[in-house]
Coordinates of C-alpha atoms in Angstrom, one line a residue:
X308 CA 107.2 114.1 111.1
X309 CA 107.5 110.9 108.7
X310 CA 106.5 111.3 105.3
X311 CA 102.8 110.1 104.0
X312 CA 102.4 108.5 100.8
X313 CA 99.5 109.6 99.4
X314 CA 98.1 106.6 97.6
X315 CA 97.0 103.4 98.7
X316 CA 99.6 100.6 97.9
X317 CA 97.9 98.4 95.6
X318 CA 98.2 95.0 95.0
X319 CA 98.1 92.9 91.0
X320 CA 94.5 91.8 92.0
X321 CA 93.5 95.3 92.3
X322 CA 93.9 95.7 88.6
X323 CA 92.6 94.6 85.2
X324 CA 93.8 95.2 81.9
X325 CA 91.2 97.0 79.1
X326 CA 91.5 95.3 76.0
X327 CA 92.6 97.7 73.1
X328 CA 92.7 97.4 69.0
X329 CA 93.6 93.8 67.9
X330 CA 94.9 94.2 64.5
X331 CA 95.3 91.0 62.1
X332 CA 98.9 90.8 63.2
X333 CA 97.7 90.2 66.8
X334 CA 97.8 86.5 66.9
X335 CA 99.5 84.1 69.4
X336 CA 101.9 82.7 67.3
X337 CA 103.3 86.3 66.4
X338 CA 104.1 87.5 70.0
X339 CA 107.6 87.7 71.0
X340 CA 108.5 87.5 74.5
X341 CA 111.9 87.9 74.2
X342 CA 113.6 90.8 77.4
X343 CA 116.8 92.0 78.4
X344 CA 118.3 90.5 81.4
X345 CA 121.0 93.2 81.6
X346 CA 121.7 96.7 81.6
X347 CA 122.7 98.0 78.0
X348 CA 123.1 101.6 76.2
X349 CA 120.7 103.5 74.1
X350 CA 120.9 102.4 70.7
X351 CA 123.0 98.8 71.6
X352 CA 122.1 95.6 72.4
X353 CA 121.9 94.1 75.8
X354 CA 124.9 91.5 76.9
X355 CA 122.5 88.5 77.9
X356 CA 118.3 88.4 76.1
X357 CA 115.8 86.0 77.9
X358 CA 113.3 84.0 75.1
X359 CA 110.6 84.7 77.7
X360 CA 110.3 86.7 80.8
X361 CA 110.7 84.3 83.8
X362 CA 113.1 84.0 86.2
X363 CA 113.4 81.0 89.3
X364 CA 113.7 82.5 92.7
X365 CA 117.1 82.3 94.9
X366 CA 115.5 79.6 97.3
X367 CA 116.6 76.3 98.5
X368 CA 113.3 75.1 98.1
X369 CA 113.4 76.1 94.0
X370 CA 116.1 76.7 92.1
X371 CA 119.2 74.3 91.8
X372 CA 121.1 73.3 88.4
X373 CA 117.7 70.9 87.5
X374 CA 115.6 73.4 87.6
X375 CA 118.0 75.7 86.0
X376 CA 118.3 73.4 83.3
X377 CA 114.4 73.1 82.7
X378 CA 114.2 76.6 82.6
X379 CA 116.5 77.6 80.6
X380 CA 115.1 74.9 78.1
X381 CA 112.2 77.1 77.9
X382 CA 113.6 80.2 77.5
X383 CA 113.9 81.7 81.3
X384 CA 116.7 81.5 83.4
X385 CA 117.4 80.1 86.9
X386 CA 119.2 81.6 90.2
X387 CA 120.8 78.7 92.0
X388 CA 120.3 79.8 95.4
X389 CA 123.3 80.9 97.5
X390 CA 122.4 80.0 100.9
X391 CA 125.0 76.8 100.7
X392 CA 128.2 76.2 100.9
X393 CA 130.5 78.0 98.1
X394 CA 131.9 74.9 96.8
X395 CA 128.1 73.3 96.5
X396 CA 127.0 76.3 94.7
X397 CA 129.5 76.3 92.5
X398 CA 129.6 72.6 91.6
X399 CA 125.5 73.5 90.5
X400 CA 126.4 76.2 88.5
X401 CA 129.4 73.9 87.0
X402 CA 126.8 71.0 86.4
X403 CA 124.3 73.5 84.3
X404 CA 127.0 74.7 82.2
X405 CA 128.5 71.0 81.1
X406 CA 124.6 69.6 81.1
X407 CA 124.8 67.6 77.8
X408 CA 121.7 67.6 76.4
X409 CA 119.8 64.6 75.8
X410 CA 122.1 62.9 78.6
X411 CA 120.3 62.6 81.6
X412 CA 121.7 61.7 85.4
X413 CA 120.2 59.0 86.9
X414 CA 117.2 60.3 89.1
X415 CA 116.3 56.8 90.5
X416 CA 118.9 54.6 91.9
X417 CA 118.7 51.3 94.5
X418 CA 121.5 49.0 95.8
X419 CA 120.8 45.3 94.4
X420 CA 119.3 44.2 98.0
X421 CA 116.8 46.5 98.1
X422 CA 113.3 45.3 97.6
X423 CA 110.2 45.3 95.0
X424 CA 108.9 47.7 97.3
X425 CA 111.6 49.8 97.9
X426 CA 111.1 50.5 93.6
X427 CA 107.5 51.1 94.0
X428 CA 107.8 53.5 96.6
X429 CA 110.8 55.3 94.2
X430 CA 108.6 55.1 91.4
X431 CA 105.6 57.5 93.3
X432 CA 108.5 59.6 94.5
X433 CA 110.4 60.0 91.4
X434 CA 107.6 59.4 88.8
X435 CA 110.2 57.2 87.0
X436 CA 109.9 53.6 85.6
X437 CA 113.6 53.3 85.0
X438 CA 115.3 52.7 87.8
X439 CA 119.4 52.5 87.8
X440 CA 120.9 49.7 90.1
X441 CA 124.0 50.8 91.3
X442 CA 126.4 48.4 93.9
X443 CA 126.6 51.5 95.7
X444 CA 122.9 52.7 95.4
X445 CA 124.4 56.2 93.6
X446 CA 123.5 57.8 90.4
X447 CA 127.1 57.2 89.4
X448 CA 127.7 54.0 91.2
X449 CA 129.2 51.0 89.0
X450 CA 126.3 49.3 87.0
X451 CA 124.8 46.5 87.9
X452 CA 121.7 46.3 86.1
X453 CA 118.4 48.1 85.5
X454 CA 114.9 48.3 86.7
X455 CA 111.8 49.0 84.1
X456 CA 108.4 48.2 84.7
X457 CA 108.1 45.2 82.3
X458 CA 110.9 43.5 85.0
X459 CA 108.2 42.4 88.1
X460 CA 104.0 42.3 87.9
X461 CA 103.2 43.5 91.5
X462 CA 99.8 41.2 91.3
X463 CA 102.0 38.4 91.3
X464 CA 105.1 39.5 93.8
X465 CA 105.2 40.3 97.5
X466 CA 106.9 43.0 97.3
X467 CA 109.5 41.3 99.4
X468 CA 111.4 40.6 96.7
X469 CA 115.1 41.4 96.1
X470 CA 116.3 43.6 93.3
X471 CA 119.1 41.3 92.3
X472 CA 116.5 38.8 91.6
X473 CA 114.2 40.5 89.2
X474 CA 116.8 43.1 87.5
X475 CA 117.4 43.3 84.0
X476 CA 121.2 42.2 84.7
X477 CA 124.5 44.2 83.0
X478 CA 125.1 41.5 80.5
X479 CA 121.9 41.3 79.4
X480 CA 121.9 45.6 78.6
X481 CA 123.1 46.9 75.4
X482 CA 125.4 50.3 77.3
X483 CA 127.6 52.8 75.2
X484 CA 130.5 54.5 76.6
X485 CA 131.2 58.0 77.5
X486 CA 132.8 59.2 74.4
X487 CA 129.4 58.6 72.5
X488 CA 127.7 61.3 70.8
X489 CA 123.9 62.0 70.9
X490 CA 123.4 61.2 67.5
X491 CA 125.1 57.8 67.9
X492 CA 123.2 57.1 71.3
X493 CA 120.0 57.6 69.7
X494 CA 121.1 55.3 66.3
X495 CA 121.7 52.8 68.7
X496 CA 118.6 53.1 70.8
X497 CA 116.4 52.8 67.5
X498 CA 118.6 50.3 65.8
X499 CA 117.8 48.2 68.9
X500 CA 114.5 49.1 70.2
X501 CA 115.7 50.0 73.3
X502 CA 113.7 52.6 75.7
X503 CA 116.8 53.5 77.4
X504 CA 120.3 53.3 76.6
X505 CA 123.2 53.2 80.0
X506 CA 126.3 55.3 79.4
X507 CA 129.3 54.2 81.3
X508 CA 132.6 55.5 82.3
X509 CA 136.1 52.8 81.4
X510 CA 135.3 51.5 85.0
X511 CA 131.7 50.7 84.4
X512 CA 130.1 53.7 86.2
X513 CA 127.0 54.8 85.2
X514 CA 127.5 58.3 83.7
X515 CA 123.9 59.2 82.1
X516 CA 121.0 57.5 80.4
X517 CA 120.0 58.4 77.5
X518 CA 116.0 58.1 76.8
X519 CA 113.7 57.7 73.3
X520 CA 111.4 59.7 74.4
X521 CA 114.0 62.8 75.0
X522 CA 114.8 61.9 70.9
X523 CA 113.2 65.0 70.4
X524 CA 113.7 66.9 72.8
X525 CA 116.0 69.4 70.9
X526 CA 112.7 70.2 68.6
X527 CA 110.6 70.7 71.3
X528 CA 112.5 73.7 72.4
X529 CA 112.7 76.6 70.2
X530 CA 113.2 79.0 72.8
X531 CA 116.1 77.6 74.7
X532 CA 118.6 80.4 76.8
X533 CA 122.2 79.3 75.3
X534 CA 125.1 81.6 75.6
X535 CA 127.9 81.7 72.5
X536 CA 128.9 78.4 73.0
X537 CA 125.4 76.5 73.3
X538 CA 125.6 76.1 76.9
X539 CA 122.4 76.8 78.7
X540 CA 122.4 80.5 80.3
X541 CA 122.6 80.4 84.4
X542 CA 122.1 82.7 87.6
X543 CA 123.6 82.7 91.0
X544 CA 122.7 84.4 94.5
X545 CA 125.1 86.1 96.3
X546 CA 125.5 87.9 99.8
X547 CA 126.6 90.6 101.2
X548 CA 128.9 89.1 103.6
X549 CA 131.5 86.5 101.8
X550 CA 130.9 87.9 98.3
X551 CA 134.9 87.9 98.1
X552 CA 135.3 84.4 98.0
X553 CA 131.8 83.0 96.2
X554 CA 132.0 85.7 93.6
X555 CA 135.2 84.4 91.5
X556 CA 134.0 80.6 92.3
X557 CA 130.7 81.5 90.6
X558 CA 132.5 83.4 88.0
X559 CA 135.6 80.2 87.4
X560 CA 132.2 77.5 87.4
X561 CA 130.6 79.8 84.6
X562 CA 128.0 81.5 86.3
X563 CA 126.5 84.3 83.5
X564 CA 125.0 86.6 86.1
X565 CA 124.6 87.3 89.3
X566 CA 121.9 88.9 92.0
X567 CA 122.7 89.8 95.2
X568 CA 119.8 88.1 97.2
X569 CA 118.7 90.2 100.2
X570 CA 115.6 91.7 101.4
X571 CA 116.2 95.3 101.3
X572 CA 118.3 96.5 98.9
X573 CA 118.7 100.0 99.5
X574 CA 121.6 99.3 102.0
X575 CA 125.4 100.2 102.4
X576 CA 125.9 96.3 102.2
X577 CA 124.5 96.5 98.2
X578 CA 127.1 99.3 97.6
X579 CA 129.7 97.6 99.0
X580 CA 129.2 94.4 96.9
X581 CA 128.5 96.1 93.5
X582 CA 131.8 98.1 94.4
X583 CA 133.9 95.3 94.8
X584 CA 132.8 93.7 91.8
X585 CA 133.2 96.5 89.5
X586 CA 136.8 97.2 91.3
X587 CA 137.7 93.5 90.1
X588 CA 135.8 92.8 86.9
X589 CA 134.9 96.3 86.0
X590 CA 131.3 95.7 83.5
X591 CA 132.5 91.9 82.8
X592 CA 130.6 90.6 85.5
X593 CA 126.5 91.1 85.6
X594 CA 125.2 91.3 89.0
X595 CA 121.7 92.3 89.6
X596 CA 120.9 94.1 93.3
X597 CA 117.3 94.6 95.3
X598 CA 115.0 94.3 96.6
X599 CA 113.1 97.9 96.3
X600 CA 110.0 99.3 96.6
X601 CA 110.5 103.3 95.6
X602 CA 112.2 105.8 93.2
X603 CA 114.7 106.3 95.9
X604 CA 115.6 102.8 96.3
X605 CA 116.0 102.3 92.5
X606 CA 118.4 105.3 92.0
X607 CA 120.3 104.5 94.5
X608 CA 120.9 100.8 93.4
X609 CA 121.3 102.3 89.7
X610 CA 123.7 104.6 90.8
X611 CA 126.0 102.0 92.5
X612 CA 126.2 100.0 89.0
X613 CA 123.3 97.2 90.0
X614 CA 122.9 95.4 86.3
X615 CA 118.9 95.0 86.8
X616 CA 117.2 95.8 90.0
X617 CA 114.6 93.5 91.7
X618 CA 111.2 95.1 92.8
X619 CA 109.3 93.7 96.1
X620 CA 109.1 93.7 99.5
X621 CA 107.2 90.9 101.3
X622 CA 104.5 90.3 98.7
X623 CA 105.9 86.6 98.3
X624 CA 103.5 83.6 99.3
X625 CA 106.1 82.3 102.3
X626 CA 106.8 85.6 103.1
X627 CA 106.1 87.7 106.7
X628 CA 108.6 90.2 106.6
X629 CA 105.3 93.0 106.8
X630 CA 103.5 91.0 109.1
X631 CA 106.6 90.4 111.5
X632 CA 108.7 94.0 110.7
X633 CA 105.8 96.1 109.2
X634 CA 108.0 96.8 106.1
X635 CA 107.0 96.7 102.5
X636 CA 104.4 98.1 99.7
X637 CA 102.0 96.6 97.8
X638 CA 103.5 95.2 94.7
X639 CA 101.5 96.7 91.9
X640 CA 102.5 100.3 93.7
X641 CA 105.9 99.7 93.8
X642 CA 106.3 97.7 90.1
X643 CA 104.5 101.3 89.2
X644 CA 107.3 104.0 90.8
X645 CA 110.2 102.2 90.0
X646 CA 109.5 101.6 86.3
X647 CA 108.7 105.3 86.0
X648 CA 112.2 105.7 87.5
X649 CA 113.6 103.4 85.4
X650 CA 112.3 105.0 82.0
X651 CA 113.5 108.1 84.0
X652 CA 116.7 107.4 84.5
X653 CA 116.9 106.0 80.8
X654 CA 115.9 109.2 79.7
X655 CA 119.0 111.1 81.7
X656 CA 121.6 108.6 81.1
X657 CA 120.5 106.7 78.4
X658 CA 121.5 103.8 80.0
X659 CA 118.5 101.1 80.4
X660 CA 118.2 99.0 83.6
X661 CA 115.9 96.2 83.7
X662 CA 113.7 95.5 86.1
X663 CA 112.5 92.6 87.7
X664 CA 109.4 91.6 89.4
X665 CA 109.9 89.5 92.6
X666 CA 107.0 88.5 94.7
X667 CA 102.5 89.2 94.3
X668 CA 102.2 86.6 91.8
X669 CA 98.9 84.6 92.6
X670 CA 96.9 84.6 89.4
X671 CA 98.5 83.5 85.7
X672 CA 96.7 87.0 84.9
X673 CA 99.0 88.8 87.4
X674 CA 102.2 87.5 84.7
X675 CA 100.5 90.1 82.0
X676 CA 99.6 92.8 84.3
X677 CA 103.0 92.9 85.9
X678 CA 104.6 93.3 82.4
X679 CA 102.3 95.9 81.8
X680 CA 103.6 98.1 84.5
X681 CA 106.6 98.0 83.4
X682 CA 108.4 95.1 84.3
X683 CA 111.2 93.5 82.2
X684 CA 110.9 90.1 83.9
X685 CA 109.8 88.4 86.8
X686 CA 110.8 86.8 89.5
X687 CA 108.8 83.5 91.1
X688 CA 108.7 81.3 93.9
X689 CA 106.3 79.5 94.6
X690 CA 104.8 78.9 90.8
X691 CA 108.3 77.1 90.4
X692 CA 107.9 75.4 93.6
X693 CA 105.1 73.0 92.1
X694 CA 107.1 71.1 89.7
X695 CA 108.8 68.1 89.2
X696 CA 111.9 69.9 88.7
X697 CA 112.2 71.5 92.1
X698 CA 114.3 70.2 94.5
X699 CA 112.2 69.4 97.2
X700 CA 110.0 66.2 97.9
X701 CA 107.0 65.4 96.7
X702 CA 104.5 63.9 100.1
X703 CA 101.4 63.3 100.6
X704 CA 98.9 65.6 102.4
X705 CA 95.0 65.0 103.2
X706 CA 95.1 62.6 100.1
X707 CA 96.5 65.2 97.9
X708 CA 100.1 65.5 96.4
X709 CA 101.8 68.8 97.9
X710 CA 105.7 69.5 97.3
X711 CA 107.6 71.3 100.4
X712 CA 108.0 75.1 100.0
X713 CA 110.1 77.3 102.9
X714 CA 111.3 80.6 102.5
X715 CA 115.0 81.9 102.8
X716 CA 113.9 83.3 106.2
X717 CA 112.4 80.9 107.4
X718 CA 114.3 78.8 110.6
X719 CA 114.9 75.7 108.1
X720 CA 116.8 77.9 105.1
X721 CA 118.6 79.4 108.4
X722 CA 119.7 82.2 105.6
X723 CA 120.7 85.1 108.0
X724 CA 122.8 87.0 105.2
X725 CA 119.6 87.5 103.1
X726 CA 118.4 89.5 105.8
X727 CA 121.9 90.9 107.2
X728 CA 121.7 94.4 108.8
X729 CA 125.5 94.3 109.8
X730 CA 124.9 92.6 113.3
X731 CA 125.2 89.4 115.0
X732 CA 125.8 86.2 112.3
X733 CA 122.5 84.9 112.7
X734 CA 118.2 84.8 112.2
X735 CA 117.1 87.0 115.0
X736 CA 113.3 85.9 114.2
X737 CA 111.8 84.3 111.1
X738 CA 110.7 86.3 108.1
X739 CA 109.1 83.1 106.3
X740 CA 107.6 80.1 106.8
X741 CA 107.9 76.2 106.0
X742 CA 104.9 75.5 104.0
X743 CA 103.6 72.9 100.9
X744 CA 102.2 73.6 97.7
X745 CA 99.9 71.4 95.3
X746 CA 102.1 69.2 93.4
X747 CA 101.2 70.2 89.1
X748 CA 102.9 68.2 87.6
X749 CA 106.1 69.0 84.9
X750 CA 107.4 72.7 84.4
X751 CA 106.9 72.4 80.7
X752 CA 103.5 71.6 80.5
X753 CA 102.7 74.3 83.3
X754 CA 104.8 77.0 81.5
X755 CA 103.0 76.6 78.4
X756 CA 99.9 77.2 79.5
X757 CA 100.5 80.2 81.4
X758 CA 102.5 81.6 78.7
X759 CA 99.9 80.7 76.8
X760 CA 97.6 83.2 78.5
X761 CA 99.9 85.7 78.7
X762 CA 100.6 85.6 74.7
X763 CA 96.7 85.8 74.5
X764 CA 96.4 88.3 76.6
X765 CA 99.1 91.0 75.1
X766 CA 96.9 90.1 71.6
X767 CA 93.9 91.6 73.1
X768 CA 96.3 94.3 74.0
X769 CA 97.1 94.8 70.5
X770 CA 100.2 94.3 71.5
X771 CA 103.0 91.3 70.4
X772 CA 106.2 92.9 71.8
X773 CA 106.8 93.5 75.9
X774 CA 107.8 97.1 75.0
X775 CA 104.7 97.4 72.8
X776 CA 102.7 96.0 75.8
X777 CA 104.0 98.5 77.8
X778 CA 103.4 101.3 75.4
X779 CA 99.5 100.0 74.5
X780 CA 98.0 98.8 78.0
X781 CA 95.6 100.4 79.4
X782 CA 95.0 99.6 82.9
X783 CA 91.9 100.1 85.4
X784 CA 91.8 99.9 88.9
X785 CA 88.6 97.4 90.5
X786 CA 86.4 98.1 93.0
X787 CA 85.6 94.6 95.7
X788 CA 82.4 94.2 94.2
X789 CA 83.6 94.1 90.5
X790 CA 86.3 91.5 91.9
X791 CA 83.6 89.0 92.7
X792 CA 82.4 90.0 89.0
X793 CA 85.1 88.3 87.7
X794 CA 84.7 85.0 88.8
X795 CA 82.2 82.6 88.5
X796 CA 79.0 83.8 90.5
X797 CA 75.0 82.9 90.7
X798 CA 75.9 79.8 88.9
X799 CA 76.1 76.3 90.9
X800 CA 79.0 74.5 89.0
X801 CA 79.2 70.8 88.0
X802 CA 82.4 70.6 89.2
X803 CA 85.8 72.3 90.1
X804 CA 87.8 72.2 87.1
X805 CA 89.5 76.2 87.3
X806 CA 93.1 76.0 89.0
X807 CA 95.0 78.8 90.0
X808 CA 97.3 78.3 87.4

């Protein structure tokens, strides 16, 4: 007969955290969010720290090396997704690893015959005023001039207008070359007033610009992820299938961990890939394995040398692997068990093995709650998904800015290896779907907001630590009615201001 659980499986918004003993230490400014990414011995230090607990998910549709790059600014740390070619992965992870900060690809490029409109329609795309003009139309095209806002008056223009006309032309633009430093760059842009200053190869190809208002940027983030050499700390995905060859081309681009993406990790397949990685780099190499939902599935992966191990099974916004396999748990349930297993194992071993979150993230509230449990970091989708910095397009929707969002199962990600069970090379049925998500805005102003809340929150806990957190919550489960509680009720509101994030 198949085996019962006894319990419910519960979801984050079947929970609340009771607020405990605030001393005068309990203040924002005084919490420290700072996790291990890795597995690590009793009494030693972990190989790779995160400033703050967030991770990007291993989706097309969210993390490549710019929103790497944004996140790791901010402390958290980005998976470039895997379900690409092994030479475009690679060249992401190579591009997040030699980012220069302060030097900035062009994001906005046109040919010199394209039109005032063709600028004004980049402009609501991009959210740029600067726009590169390239011969070529490329972000590293030779330089033919540049594009700012002060360059046409659209009350006075057709819009027909060529580009070639209205440019700010290359003699006319103070450029440096590539050898220059940041300091120099930004002497140069405040010794001449200039908004933007073009760097250029020998041949006149537009390398970077660098901006003012990036002057300082350095400042504005304390919390930065930078390994021994100041570079910023990145993730890749991996399969189970050609982990042989994109493995040591992650590892040569400088990839500083990896997770195999799939989703079920208590498989053969997992063992097989942690094996051959600790055949050929022995501990050297940090690959985290998943996803779980029980004890069982967390020993096993623990056993077979996973670095961290990811917790959830179709609680993610896109995704319908319970509604089209009937397989999964509720993510609170299953954050619960396998963070009791974790201390568990910790306890035998004394080896500790982070773990990771992934998926049931609606609420900012959920962030705390899921730390609570027990998790080390998280994991997150479709949060990411909102900003500027993903890598999908921005479109309008019923009047309202949206930004595409598909999941890896999904027939446009086509990524049959993340849910590979050793049988024909392809997506027997879809276990996500193509969606959109309200457009927010930047990453950094979002992030600091929520980790706002979360840094408030853990006060109230009378905690300022993650492990303290963990130690001091005190968690209650709530009943439908006391749900409706919680929100704003026999009340008629002015307006909708609350967002749900």
């Amino acid at each position: 007969m198949a085996y019962f659980f006894s319990e419910p499986s519960r979801t984050f918004s079947e929970y609340l955290l009771v607020p405990g003993y605030s001393s005068a230490e309990c203040l924002p400014d005084n919490v420290s969010l700072k996790t291990p990414l890795v597995k690590f011995n009793k009494g030693e230090e972990p190989a790779i720290t995160m400033n703050i607990p967030l991770t990007s998910a291993i989706m097309q549709s969210v993390s490549d090396d710019k929103m790497a790059v944004a996140l790791a600014k901010e402390g958290g740390l980005s998976f470039i997704f895997g379900s690409q070619t092994i030479e475009n992965q690679a060249a992401m992870v190579r591009r997040v690893k030699t980012y220069k900060a302060g030097f900035v690809p062009s994001d906005s490029n046109v040919k010199p015959t394209a039109t005032l409109n063709d600028i004004l329609k980049l402009k609501e795309e991009k959210g740029h005023s600067t726009v590169a003009v390239t011969e070529d139309g490329t972000k590293h095209g030779k330089l033919v001039g540049i594009v700012t806002s002060r360059d046409y008056r659209v009350s006075r223009m057709s819009g027909e207008e060529l580009v070639q006309d209205f440019m700010t032309p290359l003699d006319k633009l103070i450029t440096a070359p590539a050898n220059t430093s940041l300091k120099v760059a930004n002497d140069i842009i405040w010794d001449n007033k200039l908004n933007s200053l073009p760097i250029l190869d020998d041949e006149g190809h537009l390398l970077y610009f660098v901006f003012r208002k990036d002057y300082h940027s350095h400042k504005d983030n304390p919390l930065e992820n930078l390994d021994s050499h100041k570079k910023y700390i990145v993730g890749a995905g991996i399969n189970t299938r050609d982990f042989a060859e994109r493995v040591p081309a992650l590892i040569n681009a400088g990839a500083d961990v990896l997770c195999i993406d799939s989703s079920e990790g208590y498989s053969e397949w997992q063992k097989i890939t942690l094996k051959w990685i600790r055949d050929n780099y022995g501990d050297t190499v940090k690959c985290g394995a998943g996803n779980v939902v029980d004890a069982e599935g967390f020993r096993f992966l623990a056993e077979c040398g996973a670095d961290f191990i990811k917790v959830g099974i179709g609680g993610g916004s896109i995704c319908i692997t319970r509604e089209q396999k009937g397989i999964g748990r509720g993510q609170a349930t299953a954050l619960i068990e396998v963070c009791k297993a974790r201390d568990e194992y910790f306890k035998e071993t004394g080896i500790y093995i982070p773990v990771c979150s992934d998926g049931g993230i609606v609420h900012d509230y959920h962030f705390t709650l899921a730390l609570a449990m027990g998790a080390d970091f998280l994991m997150l989708g479709r949060y990411f998904a909102r900003f500027d910095e993903s890598p999908t397009n921005k479109v309008m929707v019923g009047g309202t800015f949206m930004k595409e969002y598909w999941g890896e199962g999904s027939a446009r990600a086509k990524n049959w290896q993340r849910y590979d069970l050793g049988g024909s090379k392809k997506l027997s049925f879809e276990e996500g779907v193509d969606s959109y998500v309200p457009y927010a805005g930047s990453l950094k102003d979002n992030l600091a907001l929520t980790l706002s809340k979360v840094r408030h929150t853990m006060c109230n806990c009378g905690a300022v630590t993650i492990p303290e957190l963990q130690q001091k919550a005190k968690l209650t489960l709530v009943s439908a009615t006391s749900i409706i509680e919680g929100g704003a009720h026999d009340v008629v509101l002015k307006e909708h201001t609350r967002s749900e994030h």
